[in-house]
PDB file of C-alpha atoms and ligand atoms in Angstrom:
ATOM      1  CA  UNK A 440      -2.150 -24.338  -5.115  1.00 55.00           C
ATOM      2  CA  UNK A 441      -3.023 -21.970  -7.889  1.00 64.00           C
ATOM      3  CA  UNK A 442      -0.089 -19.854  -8.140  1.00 73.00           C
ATOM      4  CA  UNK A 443      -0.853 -16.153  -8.252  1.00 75.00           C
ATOM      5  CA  UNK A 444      -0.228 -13.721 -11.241  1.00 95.00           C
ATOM      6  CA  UNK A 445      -1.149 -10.421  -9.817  1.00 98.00           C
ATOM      7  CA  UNK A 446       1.193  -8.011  -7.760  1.00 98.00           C
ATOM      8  CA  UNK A 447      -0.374  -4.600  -7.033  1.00 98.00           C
ATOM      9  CA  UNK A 448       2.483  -2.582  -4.910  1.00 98.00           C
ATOM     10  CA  UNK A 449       5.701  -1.978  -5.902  1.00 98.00           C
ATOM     11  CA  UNK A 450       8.000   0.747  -5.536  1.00 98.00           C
ATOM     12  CA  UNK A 451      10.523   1.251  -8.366  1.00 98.00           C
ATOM     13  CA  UNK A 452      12.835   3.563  -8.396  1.00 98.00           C
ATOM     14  CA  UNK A 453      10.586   7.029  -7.820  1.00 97.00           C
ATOM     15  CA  UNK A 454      10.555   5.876  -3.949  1.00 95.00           C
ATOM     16  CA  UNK A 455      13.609   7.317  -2.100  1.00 95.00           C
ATOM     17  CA  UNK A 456      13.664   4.498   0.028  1.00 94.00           C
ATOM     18  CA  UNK A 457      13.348   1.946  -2.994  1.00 96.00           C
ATOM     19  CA  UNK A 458      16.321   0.066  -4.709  1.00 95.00           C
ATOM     20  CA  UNK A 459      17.242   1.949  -7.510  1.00 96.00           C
ATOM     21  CA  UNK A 460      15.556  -1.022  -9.902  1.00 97.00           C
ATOM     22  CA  UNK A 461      13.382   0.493 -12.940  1.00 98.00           C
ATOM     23  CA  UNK A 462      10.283  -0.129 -14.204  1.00 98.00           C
ATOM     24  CA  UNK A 463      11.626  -1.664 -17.202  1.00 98.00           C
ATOM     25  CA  UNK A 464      13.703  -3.926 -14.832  1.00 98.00           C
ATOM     26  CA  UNK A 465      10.777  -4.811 -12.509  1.00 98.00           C
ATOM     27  CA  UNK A 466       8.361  -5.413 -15.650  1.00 98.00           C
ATOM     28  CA  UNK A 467      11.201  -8.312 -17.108  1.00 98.00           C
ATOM     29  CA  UNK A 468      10.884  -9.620 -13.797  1.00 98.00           C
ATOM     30  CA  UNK A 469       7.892  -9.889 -14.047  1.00 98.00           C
ATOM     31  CA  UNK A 470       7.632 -11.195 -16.700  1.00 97.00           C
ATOM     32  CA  UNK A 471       9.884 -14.192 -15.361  1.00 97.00           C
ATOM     33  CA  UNK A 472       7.882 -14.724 -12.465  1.00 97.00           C
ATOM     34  CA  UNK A 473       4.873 -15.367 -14.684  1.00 96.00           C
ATOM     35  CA  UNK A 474       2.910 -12.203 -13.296  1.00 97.00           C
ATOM     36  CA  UNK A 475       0.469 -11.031 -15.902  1.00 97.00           C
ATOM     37  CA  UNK A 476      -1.131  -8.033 -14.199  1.00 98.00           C
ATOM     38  CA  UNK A 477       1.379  -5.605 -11.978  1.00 98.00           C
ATOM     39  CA  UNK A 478       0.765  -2.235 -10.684  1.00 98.00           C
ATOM     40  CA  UNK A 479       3.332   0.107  -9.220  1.00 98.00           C
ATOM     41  CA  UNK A 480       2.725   2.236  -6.458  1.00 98.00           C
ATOM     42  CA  UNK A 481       5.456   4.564  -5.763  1.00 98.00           C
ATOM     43  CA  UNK A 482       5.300   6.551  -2.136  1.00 97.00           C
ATOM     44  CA  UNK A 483       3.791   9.733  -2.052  1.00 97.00           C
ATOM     45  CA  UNK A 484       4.238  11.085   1.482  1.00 97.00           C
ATOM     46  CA  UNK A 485       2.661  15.283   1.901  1.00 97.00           C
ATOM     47  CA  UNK A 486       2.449  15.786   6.104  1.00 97.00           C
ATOM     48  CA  UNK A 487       4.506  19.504   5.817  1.00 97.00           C
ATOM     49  CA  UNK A 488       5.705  18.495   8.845  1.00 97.00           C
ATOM     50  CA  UNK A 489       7.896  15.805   7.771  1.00 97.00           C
ATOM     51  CA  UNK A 490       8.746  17.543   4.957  1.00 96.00           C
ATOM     52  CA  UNK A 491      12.297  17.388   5.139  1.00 96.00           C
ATOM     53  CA  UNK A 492      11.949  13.670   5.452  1.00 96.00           C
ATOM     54  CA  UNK A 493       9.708  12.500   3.099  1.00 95.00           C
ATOM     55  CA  UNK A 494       8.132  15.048   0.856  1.00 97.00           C
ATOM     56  CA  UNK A 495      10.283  13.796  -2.149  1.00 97.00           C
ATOM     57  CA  UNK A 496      10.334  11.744  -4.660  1.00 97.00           C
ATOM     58  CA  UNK A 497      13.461  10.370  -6.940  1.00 97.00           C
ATOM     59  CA  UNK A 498      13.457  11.678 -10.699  1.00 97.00           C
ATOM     60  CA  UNK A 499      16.523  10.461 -12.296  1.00 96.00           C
ATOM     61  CA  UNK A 500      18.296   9.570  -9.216  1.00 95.00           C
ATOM     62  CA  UNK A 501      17.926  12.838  -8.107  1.00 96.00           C
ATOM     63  CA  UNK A 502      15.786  14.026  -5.233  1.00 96.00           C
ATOM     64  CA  UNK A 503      12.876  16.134  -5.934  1.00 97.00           C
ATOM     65  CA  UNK A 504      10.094  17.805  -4.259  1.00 97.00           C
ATOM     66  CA  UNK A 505       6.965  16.143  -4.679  1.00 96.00           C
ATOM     67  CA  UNK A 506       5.461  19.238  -6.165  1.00 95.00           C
ATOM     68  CA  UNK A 507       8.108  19.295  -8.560  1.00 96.00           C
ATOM     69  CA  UNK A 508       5.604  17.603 -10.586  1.00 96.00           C
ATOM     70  CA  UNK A 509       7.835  16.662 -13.287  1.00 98.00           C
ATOM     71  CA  UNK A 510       8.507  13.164 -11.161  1.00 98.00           C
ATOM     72  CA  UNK A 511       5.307  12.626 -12.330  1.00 98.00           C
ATOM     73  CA  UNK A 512       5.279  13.325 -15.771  1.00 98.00           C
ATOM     74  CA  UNK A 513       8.362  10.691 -15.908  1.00 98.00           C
ATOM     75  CA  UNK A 514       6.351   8.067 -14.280  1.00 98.00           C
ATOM     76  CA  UNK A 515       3.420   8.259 -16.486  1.00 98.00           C
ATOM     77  CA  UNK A 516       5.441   8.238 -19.238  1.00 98.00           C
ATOM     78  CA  UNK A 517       7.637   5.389 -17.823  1.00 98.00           C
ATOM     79  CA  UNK A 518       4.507   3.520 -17.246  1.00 98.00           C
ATOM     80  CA  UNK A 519       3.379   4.281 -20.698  1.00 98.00           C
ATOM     81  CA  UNK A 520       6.213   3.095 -23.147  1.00 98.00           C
ATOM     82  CA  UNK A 521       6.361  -0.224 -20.859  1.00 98.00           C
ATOM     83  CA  UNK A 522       2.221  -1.014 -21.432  1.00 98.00           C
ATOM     84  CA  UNK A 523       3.048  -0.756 -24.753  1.00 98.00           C
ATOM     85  CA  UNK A 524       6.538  -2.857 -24.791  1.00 98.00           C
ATOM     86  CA  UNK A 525       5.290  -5.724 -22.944  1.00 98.00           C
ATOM     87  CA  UNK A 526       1.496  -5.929 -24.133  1.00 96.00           C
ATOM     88  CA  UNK A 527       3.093  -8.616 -27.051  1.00 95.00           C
ATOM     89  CA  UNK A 528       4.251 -11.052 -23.629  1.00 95.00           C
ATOM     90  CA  UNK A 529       0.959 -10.701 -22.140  1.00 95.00           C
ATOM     91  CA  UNK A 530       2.239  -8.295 -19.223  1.00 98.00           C
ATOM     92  CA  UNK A 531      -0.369  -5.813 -18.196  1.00 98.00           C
ATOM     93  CA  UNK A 532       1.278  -2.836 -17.056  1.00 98.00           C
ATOM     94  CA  UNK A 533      -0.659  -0.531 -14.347  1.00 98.00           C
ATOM     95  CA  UNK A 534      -0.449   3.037 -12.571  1.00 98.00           C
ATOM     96  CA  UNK A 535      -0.807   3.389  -8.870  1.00 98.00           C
ATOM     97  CA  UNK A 536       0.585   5.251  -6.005  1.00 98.00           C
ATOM     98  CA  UNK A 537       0.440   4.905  -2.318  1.00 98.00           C
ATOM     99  CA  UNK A 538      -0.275   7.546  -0.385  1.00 98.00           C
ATOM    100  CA  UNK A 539       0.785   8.239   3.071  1.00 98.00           C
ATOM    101  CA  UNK A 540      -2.527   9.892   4.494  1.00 98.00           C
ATOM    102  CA  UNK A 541      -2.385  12.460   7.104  1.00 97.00           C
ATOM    103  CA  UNK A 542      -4.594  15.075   8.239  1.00 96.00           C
ATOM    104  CA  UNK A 543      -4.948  18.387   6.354  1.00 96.00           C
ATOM    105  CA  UNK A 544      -3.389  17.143   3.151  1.00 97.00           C
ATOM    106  CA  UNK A 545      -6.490  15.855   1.756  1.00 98.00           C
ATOM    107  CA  UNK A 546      -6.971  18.994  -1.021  1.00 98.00           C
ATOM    108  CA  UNK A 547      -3.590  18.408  -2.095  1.00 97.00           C
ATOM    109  CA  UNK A 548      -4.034  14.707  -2.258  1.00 98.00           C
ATOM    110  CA  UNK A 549      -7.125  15.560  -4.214  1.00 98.00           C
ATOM    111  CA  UNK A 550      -5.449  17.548  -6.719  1.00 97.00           C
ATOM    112  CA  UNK A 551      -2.703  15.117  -7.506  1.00 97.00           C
ATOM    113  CA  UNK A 552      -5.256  12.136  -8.152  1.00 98.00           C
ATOM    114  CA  UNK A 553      -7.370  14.023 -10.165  1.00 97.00           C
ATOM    115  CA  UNK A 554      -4.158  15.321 -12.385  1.00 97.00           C
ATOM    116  CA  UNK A 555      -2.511  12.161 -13.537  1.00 98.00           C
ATOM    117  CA  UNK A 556      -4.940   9.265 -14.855  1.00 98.00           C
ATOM    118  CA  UNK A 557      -3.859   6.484 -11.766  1.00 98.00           C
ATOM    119  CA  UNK A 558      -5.541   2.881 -12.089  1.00 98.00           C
ATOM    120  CA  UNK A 559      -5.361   2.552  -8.319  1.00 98.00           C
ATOM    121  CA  UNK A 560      -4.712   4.603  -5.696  1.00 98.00           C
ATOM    122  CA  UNK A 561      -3.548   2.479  -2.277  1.00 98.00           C
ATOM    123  CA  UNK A 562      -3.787   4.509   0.864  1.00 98.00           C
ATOM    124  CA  UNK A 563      -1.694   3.718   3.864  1.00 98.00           C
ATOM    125  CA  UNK A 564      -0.894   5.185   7.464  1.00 98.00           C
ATOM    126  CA  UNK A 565       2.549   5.280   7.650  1.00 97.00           C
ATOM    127  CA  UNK A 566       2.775   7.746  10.512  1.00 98.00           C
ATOM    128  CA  UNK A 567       0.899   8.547  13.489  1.00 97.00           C
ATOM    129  CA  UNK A 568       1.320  12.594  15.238  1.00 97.00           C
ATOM    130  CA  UNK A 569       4.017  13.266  12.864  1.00 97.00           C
ATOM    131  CA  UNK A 570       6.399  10.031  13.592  1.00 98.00           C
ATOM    132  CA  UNK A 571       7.290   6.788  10.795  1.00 97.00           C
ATOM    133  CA  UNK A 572       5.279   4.267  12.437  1.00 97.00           C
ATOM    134  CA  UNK A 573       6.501   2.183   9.806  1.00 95.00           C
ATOM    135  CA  UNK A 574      10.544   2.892  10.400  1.00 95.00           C
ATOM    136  CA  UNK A 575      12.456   0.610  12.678  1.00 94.00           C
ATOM    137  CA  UNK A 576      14.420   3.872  14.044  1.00 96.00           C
ATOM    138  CA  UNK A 577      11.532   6.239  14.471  1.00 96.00           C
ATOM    139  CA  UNK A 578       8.666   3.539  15.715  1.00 97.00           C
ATOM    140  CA  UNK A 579      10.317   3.388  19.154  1.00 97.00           C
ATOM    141  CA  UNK A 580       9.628   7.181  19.455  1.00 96.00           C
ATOM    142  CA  UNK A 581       6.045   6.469  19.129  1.00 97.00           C
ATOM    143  CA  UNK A 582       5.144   3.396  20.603  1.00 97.00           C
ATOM    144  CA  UNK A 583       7.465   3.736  23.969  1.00 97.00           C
ATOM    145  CA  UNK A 584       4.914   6.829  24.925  1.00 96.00           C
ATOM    146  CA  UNK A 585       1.685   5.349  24.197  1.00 97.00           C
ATOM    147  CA  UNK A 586      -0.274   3.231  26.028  1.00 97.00           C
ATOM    148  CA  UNK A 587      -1.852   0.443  23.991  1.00 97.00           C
ATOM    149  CA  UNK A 588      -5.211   1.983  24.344  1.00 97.00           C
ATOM    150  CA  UNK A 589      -4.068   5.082  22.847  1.00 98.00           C
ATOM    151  CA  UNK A 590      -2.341   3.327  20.144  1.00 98.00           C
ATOM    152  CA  UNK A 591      -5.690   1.919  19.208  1.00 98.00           C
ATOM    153  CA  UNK A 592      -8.124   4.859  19.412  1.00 98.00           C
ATOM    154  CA  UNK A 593      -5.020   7.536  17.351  1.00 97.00           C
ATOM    155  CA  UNK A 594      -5.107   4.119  14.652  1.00 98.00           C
ATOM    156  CA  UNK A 595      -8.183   3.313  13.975  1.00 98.00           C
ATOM    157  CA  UNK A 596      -9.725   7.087  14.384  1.00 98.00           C
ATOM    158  CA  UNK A 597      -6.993   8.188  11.497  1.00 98.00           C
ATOM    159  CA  UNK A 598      -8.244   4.742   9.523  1.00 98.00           C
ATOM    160  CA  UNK A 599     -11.901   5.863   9.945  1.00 98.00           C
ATOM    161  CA  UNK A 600     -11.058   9.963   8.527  1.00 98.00           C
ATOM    162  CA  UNK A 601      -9.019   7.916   6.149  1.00 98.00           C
ATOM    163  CA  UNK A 602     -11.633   5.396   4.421  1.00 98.00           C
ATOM    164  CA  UNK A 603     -14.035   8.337   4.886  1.00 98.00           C
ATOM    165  CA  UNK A 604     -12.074  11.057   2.791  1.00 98.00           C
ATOM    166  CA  UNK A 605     -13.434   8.934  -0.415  1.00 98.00           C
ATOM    167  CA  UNK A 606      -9.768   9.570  -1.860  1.00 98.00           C
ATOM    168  CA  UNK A 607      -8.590   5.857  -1.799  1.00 98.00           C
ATOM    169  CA  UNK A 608      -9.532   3.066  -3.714  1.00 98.00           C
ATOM    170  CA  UNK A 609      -8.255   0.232  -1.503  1.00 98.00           C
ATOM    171  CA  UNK A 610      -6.011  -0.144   1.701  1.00 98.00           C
ATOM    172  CA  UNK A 611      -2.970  -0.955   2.109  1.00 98.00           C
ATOM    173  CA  UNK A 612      -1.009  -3.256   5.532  1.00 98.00           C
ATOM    174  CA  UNK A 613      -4.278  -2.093   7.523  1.00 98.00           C
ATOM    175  CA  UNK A 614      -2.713  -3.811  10.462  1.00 97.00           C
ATOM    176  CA  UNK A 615       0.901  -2.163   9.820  1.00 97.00           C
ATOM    177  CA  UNK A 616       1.076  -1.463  13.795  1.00 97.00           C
ATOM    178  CA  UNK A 617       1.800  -4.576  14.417  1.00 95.00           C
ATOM    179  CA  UNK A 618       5.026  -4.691  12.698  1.00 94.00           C
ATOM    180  CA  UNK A 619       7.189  -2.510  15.545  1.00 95.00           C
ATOM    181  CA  UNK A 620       4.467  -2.400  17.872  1.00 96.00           C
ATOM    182  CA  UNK A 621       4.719  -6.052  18.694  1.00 94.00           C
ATOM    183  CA  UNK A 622       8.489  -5.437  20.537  1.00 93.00           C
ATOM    184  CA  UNK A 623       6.822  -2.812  22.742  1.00 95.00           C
ATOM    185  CA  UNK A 624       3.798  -4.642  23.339  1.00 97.00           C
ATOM    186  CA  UNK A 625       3.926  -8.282  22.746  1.00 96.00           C
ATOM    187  CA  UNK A 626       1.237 -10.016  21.634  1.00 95.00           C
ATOM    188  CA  UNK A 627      -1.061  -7.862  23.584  1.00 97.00           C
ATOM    189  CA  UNK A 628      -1.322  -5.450  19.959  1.00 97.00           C
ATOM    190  CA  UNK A 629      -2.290  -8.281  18.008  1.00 97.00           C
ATOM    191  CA  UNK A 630      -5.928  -7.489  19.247  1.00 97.00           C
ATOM    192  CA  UNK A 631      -6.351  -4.487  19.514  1.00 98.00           C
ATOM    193  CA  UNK A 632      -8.535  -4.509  16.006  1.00 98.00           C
ATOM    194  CA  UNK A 633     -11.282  -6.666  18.008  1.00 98.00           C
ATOM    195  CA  UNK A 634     -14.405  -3.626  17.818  1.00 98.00           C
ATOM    196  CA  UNK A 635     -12.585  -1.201  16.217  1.00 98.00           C
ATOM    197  CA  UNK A 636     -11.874  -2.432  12.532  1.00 98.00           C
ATOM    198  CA  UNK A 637     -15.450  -3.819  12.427  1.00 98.00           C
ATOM    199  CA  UNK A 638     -17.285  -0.932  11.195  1.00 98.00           C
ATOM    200  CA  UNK A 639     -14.366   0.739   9.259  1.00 98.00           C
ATOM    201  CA  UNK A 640     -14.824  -2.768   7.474  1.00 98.00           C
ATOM    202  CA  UNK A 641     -18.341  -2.033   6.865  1.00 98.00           C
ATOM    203  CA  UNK A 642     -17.898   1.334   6.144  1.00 98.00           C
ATOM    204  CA  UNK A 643     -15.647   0.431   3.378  1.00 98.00           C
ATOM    205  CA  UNK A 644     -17.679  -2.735   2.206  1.00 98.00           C
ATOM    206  CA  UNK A 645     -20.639   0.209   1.378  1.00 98.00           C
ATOM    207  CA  UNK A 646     -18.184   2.295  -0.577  1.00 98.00           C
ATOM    208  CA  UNK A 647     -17.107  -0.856  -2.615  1.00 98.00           C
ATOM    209  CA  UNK A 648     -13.426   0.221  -1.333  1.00 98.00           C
ATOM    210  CA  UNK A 649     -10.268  -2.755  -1.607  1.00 98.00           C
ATOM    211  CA  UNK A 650      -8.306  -4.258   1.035  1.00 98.00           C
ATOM    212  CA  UNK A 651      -4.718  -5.294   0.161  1.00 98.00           C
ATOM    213  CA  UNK A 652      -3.236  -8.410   1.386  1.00 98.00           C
ATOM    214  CA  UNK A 653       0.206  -7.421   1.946  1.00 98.00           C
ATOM    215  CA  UNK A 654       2.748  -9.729   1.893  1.00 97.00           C
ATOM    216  CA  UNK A 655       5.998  -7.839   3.123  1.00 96.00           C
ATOM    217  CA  UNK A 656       5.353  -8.320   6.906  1.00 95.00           C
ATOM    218  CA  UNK A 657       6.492 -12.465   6.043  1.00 94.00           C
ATOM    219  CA  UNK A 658      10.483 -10.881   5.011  1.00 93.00           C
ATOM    220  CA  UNK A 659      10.498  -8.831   7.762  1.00 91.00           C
ATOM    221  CA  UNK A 660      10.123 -11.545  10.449  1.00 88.00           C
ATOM    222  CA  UNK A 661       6.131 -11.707  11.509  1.00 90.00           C
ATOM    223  CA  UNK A 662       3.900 -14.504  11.262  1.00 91.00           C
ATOM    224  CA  UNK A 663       1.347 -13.913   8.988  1.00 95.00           C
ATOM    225  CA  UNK A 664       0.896 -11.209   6.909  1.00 97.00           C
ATOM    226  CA  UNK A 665      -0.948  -7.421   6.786  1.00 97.00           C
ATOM    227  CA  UNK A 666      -3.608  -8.030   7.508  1.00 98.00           C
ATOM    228  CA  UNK A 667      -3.801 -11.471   9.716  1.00 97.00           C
ATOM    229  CA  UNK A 668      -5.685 -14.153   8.992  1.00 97.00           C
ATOM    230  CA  UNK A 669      -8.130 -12.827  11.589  1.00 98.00           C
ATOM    231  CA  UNK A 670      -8.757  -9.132  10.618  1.00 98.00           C
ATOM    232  CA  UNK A 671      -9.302 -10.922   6.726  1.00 98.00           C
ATOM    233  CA  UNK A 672     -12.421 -13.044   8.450  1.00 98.00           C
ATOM    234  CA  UNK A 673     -13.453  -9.991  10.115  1.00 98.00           C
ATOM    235  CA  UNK A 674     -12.927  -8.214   6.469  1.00 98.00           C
ATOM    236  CA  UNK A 675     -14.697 -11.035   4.612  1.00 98.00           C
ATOM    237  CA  UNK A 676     -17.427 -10.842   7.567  1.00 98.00           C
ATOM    238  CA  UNK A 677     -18.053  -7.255   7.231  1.00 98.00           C
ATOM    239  CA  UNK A 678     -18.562  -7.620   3.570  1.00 98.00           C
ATOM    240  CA  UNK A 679     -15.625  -6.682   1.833  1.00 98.00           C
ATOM    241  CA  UNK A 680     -15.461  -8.295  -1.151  1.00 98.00           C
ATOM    242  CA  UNK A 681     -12.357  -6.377  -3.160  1.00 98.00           C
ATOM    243  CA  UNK A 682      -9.251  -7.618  -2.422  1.00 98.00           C
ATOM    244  CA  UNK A 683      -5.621  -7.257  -4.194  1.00 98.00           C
ATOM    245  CA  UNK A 684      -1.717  -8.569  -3.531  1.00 98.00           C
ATOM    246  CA  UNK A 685       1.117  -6.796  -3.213  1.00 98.00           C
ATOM    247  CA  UNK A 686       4.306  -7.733  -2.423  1.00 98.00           C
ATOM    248  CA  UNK A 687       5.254  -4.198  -1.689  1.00 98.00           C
ATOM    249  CA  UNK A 688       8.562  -5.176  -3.586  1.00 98.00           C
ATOM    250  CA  UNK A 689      11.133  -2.451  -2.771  1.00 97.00           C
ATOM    251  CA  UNK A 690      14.154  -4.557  -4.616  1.00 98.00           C
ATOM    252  CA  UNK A 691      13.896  -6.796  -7.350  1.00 98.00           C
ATOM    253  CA  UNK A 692      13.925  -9.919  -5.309  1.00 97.00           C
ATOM    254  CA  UNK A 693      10.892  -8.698  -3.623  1.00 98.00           C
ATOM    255  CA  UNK A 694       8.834  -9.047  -6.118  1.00 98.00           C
ATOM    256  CA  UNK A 695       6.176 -11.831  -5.794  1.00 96.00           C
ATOM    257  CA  UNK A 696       7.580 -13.008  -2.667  1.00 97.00           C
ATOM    258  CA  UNK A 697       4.780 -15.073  -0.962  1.00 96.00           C
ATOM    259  CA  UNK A 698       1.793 -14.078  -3.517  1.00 96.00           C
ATOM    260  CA  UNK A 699       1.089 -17.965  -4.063  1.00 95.00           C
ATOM    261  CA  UNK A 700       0.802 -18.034   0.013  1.00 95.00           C
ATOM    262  CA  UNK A 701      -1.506 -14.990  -0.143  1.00 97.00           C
ATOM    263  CA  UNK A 702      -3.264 -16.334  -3.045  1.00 96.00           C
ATOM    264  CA  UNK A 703      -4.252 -19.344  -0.923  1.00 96.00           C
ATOM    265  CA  UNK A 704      -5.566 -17.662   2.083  1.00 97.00           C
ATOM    266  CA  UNK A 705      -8.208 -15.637  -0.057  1.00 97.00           C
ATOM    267  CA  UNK A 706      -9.157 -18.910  -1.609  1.00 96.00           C
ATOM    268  CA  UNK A 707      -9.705 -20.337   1.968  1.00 96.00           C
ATOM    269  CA  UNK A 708     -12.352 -17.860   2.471  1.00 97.00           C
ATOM    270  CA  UNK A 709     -13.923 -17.526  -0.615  1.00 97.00           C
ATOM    271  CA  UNK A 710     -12.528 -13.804  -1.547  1.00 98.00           C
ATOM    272  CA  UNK A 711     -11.431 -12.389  -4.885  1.00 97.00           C
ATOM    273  CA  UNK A 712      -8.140 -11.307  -6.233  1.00 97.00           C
ATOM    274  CA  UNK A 713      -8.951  -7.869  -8.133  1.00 98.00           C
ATOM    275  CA  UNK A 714      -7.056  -5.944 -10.419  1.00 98.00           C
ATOM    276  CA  UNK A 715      -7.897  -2.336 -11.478  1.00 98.00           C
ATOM    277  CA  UNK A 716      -8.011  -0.588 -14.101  1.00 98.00           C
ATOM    278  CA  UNK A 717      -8.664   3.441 -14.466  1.00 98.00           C
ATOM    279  CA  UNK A 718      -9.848   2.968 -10.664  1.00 98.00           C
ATOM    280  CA  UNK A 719     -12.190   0.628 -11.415  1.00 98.00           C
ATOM    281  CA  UNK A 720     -11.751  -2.964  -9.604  1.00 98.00           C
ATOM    282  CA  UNK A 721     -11.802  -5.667 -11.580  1.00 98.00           C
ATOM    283  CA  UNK A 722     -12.310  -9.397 -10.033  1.00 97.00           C
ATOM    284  CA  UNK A 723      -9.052 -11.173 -11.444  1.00 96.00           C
ATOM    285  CA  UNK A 724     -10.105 -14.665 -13.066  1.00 76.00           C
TER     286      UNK A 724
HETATM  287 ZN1  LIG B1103       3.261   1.271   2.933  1.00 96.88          ZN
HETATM  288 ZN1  LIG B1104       4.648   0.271  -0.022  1.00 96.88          ZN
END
């Protein structure tokens, strides 16, 4: 198996719900692990509602607005210094961010990307009408007064307005329902994609836009990772051809956990790891 060198989502420690590892720490790692192209991608979370929950980012292991742009200014310079450190080992160092997308916070969204000069911007549903999908407390909140049908039309309609705002480059756990949905549901949610992700897949194959192969879902218990093996035929299918890793490392252990495994299932089907660079995917040799 050809192991792989590429891990496009980690959070260092600008994510308040990250380990408080650097990104001089994670980059050493790296290094270690034989990775030769990494890209962090610290949260960026803007629903107002939540604000009190997530709006914030760490600066200095202090909590900060995320309009306290100055967390930013940090990062970029972070990011910076270590390109420049580590070029000598061969350890290309990239800017990214994931973004929590909800409704109504695409100008500010907007403004932010166009501000700082990101190499990738991964966008991600982490919540659904206000509540953590992705948060073993708050999931139960949501899922326990849904039916599965609604589940899947509020998913994939946000998905759709999501691929279609043009903000993101590539996406990240599409299938991130499954990962507390599955105790409420059962198996049942594990096809719920079937006519649903299929044009969102094509719609995103015309726009050139990624799809991350995400590799967290195998620590936290589930079978195979974000997406499955079936949604990535369906992906492939549709004609998505840009494709990254990420281990969506949140401590220092995490990172690279399963990439090689990831690696393999892209090989399978023919698809191409990509890096990016200034936004701009780049198959990965
Ligand atoms: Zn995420
Ligand atoms: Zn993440």
């Amino acid at each position: 198996m050809k192991a792989a060198r590429t891990d496009y989502h980690i959070h260092p420690n600008y994510s308040i719900d990250a380990s408080p590892v650097s990104i001089k720490e994670y980059c050493y790692k790296a290094i270690e692990l034989g990775l030769v192209d990494i890209c962090f991608t610290t949260h960026l979370e803007l629903d107002p509602v939540r604000k009190d929950i997530d709006n914030y980012a760490v600066l200095n292991g202090e909590k900060v607005s995320v309009y306290n742009y100055a967390w930013l200014d940090n990062y970029f310079y972070e990011i910076t210094r270590v390109q420049e450190e580590f070029r000598a080992d061969g350890l290309k160092v990239k800017a990214g961010i994931e973004i929590g997308y909800c409704r109504g916070t695409e100008k500010d969204i907007e403004k932010i990307i166009n501000n700082y000069p990101f190499d990738f911007v991964l966008g991600a549903i982490h919540c659904i009408d206000h509540i953590a999908i992705s948060s073993k407390k708050e999931s139960p909140q949501y899922f326990q007064s849904r039916s599965l049908s609604q589940v899947r039309a509020d998913y994939f309609s946000i998905l759709r307005e999501m691929v279609e705002s043009g903000l993101f480059d590539s996406i990240a756990h599409i299938d991130l329902y499954r990962r507390y949905g599955i105790s409420q549901f059962g198996s049942k949610i594990l096809t719920i994609h079937r006519g649903a992700i299929e044009p969102i897949f094509m719609e995103m194959a015309r726009r050139e836009m990624g799809l991350e192969i995400n590799t967290s879902s195998l620590r936290r218990g589930l079978k195979e990772f974000h997406p499955s093996r079936e949604i990535v035929a369906l992906a492939a299918k549709s004609g998505v051809k840009i494709f990254t890793i990420g281990s969506d490392a949140h401590s220092l252990e995490q990172l690279g956990e399963y990439l090689d495994e990831a690696h393999a299932l892209l090989e399978e089907y023919n698809l191409v790891n990509h890096v990016y660079s200034c936004r701009r995917a780049i198959p990965f040799a």
